Every structure is written in C-alpha cells, then in structure tokens.
Coordinates of C-alpha atoms and ligand atoms in Angstrom, one line a residue:
X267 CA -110.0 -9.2 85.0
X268 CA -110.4 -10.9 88.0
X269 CA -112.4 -14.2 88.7
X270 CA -114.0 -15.8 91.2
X271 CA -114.1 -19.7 91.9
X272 CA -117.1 -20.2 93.3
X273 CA -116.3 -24.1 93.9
X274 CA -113.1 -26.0 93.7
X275 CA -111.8 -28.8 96.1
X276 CA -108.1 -27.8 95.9
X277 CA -108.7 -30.0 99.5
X278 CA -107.7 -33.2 97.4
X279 CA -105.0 -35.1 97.4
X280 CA -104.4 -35.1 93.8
X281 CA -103.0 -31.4 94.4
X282 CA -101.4 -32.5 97.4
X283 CA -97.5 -32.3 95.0
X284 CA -98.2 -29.0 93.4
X285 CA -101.0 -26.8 95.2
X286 CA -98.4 -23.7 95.0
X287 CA -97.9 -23.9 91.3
X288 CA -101.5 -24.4 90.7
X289 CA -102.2 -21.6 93.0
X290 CA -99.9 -19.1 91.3
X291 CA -101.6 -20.7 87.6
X292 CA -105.0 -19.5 89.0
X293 CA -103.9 -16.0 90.5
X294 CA -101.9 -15.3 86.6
X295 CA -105.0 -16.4 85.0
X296 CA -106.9 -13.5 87.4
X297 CA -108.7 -16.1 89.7
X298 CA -107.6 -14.5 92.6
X299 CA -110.7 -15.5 94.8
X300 CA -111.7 -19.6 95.5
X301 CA -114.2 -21.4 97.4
X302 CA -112.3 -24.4 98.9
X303 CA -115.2 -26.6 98.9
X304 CA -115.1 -29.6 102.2
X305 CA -117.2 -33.1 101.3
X306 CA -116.3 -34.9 105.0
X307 CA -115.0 -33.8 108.1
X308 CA -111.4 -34.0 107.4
X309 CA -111.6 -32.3 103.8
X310 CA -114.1 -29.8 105.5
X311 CA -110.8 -29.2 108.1
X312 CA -108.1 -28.9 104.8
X313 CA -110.3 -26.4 103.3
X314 CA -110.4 -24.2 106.6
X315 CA -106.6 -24.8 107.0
X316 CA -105.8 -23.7 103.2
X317 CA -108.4 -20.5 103.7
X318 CA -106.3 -19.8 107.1
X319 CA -102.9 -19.6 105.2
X320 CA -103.9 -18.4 101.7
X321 CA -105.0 -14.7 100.4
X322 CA -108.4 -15.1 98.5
X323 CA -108.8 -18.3 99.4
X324 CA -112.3 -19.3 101.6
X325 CA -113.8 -22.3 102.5
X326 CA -117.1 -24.3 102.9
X327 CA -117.6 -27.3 105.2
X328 CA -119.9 -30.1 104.8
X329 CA -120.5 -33.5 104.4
X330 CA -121.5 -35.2 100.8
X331 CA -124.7 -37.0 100.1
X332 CA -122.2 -39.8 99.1
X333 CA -121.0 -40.5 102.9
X334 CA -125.0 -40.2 104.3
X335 CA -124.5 -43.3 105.7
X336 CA -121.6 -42.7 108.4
X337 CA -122.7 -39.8 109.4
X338 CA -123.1 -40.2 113.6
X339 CA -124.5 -36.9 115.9
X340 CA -121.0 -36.5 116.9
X341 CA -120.4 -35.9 113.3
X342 CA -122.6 -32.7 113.2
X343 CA -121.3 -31.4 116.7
X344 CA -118.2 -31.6 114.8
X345 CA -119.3 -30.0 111.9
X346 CA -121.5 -27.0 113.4
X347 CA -117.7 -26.4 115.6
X348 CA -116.0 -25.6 111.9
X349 CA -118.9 -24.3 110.5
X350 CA -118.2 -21.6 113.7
X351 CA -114.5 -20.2 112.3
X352 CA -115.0 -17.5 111.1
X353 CA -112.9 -19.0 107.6
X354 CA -116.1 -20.9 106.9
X355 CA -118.3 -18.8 104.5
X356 CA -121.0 -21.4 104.1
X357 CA -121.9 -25.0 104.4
X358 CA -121.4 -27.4 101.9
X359 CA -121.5 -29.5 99.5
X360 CA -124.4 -31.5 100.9
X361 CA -127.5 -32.8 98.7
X362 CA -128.9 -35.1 97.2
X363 CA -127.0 -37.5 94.7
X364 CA -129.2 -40.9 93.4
X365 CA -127.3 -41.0 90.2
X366 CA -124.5 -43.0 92.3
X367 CA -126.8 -44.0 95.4
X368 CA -123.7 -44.6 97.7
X369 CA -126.0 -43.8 100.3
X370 CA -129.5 -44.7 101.1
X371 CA -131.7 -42.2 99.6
X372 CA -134.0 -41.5 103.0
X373 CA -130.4 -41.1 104.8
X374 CA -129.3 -38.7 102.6
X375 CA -132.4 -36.7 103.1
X376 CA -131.9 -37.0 106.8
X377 CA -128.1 -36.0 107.0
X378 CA -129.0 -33.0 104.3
X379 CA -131.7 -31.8 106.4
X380 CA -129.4 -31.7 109.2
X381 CA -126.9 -29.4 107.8
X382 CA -129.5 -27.5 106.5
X383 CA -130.7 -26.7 110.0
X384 CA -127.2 -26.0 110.8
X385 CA -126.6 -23.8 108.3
X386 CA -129.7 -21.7 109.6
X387 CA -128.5 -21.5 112.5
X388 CA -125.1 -20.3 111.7
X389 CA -126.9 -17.9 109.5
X390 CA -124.4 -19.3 107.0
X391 CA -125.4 -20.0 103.1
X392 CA -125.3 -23.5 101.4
X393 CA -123.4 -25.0 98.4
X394 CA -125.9 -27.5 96.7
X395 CA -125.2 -31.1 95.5
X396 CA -127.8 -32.3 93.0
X397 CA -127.9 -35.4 90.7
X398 CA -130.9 -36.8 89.6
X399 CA -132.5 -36.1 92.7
X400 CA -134.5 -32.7 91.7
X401 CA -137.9 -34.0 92.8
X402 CA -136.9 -35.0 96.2
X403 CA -133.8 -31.6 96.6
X404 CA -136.9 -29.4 96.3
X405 CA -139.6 -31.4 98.7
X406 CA -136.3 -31.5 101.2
X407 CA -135.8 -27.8 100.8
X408 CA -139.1 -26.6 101.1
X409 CA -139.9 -29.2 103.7
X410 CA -136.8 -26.9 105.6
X411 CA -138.8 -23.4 104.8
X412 CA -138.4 -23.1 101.1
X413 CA -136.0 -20.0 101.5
X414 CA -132.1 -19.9 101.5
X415 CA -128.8 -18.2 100.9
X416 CA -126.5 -20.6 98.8
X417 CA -126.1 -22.2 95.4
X418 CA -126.7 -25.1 93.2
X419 CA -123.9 -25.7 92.2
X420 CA -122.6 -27.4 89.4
X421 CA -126.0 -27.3 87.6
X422 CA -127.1 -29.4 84.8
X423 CA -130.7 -29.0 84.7
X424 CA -133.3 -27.5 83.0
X425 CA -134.5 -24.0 82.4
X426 CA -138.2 -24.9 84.6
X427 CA -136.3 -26.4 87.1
X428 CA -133.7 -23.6 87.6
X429 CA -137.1 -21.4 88.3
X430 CA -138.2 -23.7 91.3
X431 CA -134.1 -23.1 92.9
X432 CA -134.7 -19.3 92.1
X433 CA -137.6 -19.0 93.8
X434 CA -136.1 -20.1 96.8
X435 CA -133.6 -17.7 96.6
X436 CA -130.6 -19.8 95.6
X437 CA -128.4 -18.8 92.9
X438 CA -126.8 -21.0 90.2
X439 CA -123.5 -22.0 89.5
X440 CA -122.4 -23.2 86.0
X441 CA -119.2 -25.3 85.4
X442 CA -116.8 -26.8 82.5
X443 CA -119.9 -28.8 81.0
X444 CA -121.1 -25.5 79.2
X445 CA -117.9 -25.4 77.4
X446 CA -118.7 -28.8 75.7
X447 CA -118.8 -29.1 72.3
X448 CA -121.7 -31.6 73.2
X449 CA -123.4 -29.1 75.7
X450 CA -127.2 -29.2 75.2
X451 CA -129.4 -27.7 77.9
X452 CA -126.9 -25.4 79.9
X453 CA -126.4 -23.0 76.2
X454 CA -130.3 -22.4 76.3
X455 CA -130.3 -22.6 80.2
X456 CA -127.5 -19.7 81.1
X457 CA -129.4 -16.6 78.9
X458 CA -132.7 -17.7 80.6
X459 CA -131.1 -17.0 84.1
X460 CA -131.6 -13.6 86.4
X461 CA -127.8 -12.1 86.0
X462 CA -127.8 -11.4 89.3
X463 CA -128.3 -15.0 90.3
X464 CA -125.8 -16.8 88.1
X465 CA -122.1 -17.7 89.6
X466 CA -119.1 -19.6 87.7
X467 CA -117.1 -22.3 88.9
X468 CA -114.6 -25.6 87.7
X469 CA -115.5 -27.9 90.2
X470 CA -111.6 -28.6 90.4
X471 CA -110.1 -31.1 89.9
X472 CA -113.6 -32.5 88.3
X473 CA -115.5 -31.7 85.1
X474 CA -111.9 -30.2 83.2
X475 CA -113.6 -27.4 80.6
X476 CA -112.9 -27.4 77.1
X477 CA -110.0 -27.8 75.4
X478 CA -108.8 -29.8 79.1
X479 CA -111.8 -32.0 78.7
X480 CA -110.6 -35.6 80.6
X481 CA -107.1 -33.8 82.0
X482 CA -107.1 -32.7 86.2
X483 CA -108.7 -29.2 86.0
X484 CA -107.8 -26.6 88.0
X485 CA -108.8 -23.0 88.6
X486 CA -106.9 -21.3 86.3
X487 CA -109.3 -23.0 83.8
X488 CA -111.8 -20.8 85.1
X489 CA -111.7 -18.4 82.5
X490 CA -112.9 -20.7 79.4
X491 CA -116.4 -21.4 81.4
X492 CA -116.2 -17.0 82.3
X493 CA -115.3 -16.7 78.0
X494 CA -118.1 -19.3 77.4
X495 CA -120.5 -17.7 79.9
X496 CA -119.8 -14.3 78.4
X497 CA -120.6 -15.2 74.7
X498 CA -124.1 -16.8 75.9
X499 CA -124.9 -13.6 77.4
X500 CA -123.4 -11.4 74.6
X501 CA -121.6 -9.8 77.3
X502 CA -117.8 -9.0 77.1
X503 CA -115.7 -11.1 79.0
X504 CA -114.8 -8.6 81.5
X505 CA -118.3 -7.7 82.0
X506 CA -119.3 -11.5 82.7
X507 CA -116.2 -12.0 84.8
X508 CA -117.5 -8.8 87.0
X509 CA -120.8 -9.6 87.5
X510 CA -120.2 -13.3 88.5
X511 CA -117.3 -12.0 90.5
X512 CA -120.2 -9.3 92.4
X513 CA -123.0 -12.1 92.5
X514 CA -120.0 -14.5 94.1
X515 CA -119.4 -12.0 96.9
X516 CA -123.0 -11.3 97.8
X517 CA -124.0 -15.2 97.7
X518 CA -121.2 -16.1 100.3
X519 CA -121.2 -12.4 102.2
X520 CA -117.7 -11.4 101.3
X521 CA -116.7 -7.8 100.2
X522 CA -116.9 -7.2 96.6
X523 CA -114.1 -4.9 96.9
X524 CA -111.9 -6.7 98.4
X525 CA -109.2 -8.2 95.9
X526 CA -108.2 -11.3 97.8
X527 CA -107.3 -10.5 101.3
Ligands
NI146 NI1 -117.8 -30.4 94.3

C-alpha cells in the first residue's frame, strides 16, 4: 500500500530533532509521497529545500491568511521567484481564516487574491485555507474566475458547501478530524463526495488522528484517516489508499506512477 500526504508541514521546528526518524516512520507506514506545505516565506523556502534533498517529498509555497497583514509587494516578487522552482508543485496554504482573525479580514482577501493571481500565472494549483470564512472563500474565488486546480484542504464543512468548491473544480482534502470518536459532519460528508475529487492528508504536526488525538502527529499517521476513509466508502483500504494516492497525483500534476522519485 502506498499513501500519499497530500498536506503536512514537516517545515516546522517541532521536527527540527528528528525529521529522519519521522521520515523513515512515514515511508514503513507506506507514505512514501508528502506535500511539504510553506505558510511564510521562510517555511515556503524549508519546504523547497526538504523537497530538493528528499525522494517523494514536494512542496507548496505560500503565505497564510494568519500573516495578511505583513505582507509587502516585495513579499510576492519573492514568492512568485519560489513558486518558479521547479520543486514547487502548487501554491499554498493561503485563505481565509476569521475563526482566529490575526489578520484583518479585507487584508486577507487582498493578500489571497494575490497569490491566487500568481498561481494562475504560474499555471500552478492552490492548497486552500478555510475557517469560518466560507461565504467570503467563495465570493473571493469566483471574484478570481470561479475555476481552479487545488484543494481545500483540511475540510470541515458541510456536504452543500463541498458542492460550491466542486464546482469550481477543486478537490477536497480530509484529515485526522474524521477519525474522531466525536466526528459529526465529515462521516456523512466523505460518501457524498465525487471519488475522483477526494484527497487524504494529517495536517502534520496538527489535528493528531485517532488513537494520537492531542500527541504531535506525523505522517505515518496517515493511514488511520486512509483506514477511516476506506470504511466510509466501503472500500478496502488498499483501494481507498489507491484512489487518493491517483486523485493526489492529478490535483498537484505529478506522475501517478512514479513511487517517490
Ligand atoms: Ni496546514
């Protein structure tokens, strides 16, 4: 079985002591492909460097909602340079987030319409940051052209809502929440979704799936949300690890075939 992260941020300094041994966890467990995911220039730059020196390993640079408010035009020259290496499979995670506000809400919307620009022109998908912010992600979106390559990832919304990112060509992403013992919406959501559309990810070293709930996750954990996605979609787990591994590779561009080079 072989599994792909589709969003981890193995950029942080809380792996900074052991990245190889969690590495070499995640390629045992049979994640053998990540998405290194960038929120500022110099994680966006750690992300590239980890992609350059590590089979399976790609990254995405951006700039989070959370640091709107710094963000100078020298900071997007900067960006759209990194977004250029060839390491750089898409752009992100960038979005909307209200549920912390760190930023002012009409700056956010500015620095996230930026990137999305940039990301068009770099012909390069998007990784989606949403919280509490779905009215305004989808008047931002379609106020950019309604149509786009990328994710939303992380997603804890509802089945309707899912719809609106679908028909804008975006695919979604589901994380440790739908391992919960608590988990609500994102049971019913997951069997709703197009299988062709649906990816898996931890969100690393975030949202720790079941039984690791509270603990650092890691993408070795990637297989309890892959065993929990699988029983939703009465799918064996091999069969739900392939697809999401297939619908990872088309999202960000990369072979299907190839195992981690
Ligand atoms: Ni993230």
């Amino acid at each position: 079985m072989r599994l792909f992260d589709t969003h981890c941020h193995l950029n942080d300094e809380t792996y900074q002591a052991d990245l190889a041994a969690v590495l070499a966890r995640a390629r045992a467990a049979g994640v053998v492909r990540m998405l290194v995911v960038g929120y500022d220039l110099p994680s966006s730059r750690r992300a590239l460097a980890l992609a350059e020196a590590e089979n399976g390993v790609y990254a995405a640079v951006g700039i989070h909602p959370h640091d709107a408010a710094g963000v100078t035009a020298a900071d997007l020259e900067c960006l759209a340079e990194l977004l250029a290496r060839p390491q750089a499979v898409a752009l992100g995670e960038i979005g909307l987030d209200y549920h912390y506000e760190n930023s002012p809400r009409r700056r956010q919307q500015e620095v996230f319409r930026a990137q999305l620009a940039l990301a068009r022109k770099a012909g390069k998908p998007v990784v989606i940051h949403g919280r509490e912010a779905h009215a305004d992600l989808v008047a931002t979106l379609k106020a950019e052209g309604g149509s786009f390559q990328g994710v939303m990832h992380c997603y804890s919304g509802s089945k309707e809502a899912a719809r609106e990112y679908l028909e804008m060509g975006l695919y979604i992403s589901v994380a440790g929440p739908v391992t919960f013992k608590n988990a609500r919406k994102l049971p019913e959501v997951v069997p709703a979704l197009p299988v062709d559309r649906l990816l898996i990810e931890t969100d690393a070293p975030y949202l720790s799936p079941h039984p690791w709930r509270g603990r650092r996750n890691e993408p070795a954990y990637l297989v309890a949300v892959a065993e929990r996605v699988a029983e939703l979609l009465k799918l064996p787990v091999e069969a739900a690890a392939d697809l999401t591994w297939n619908n990872g590779a088309a999202c960000f561009g990369l072979a299907a075939e190839d195992n981690g080079a």
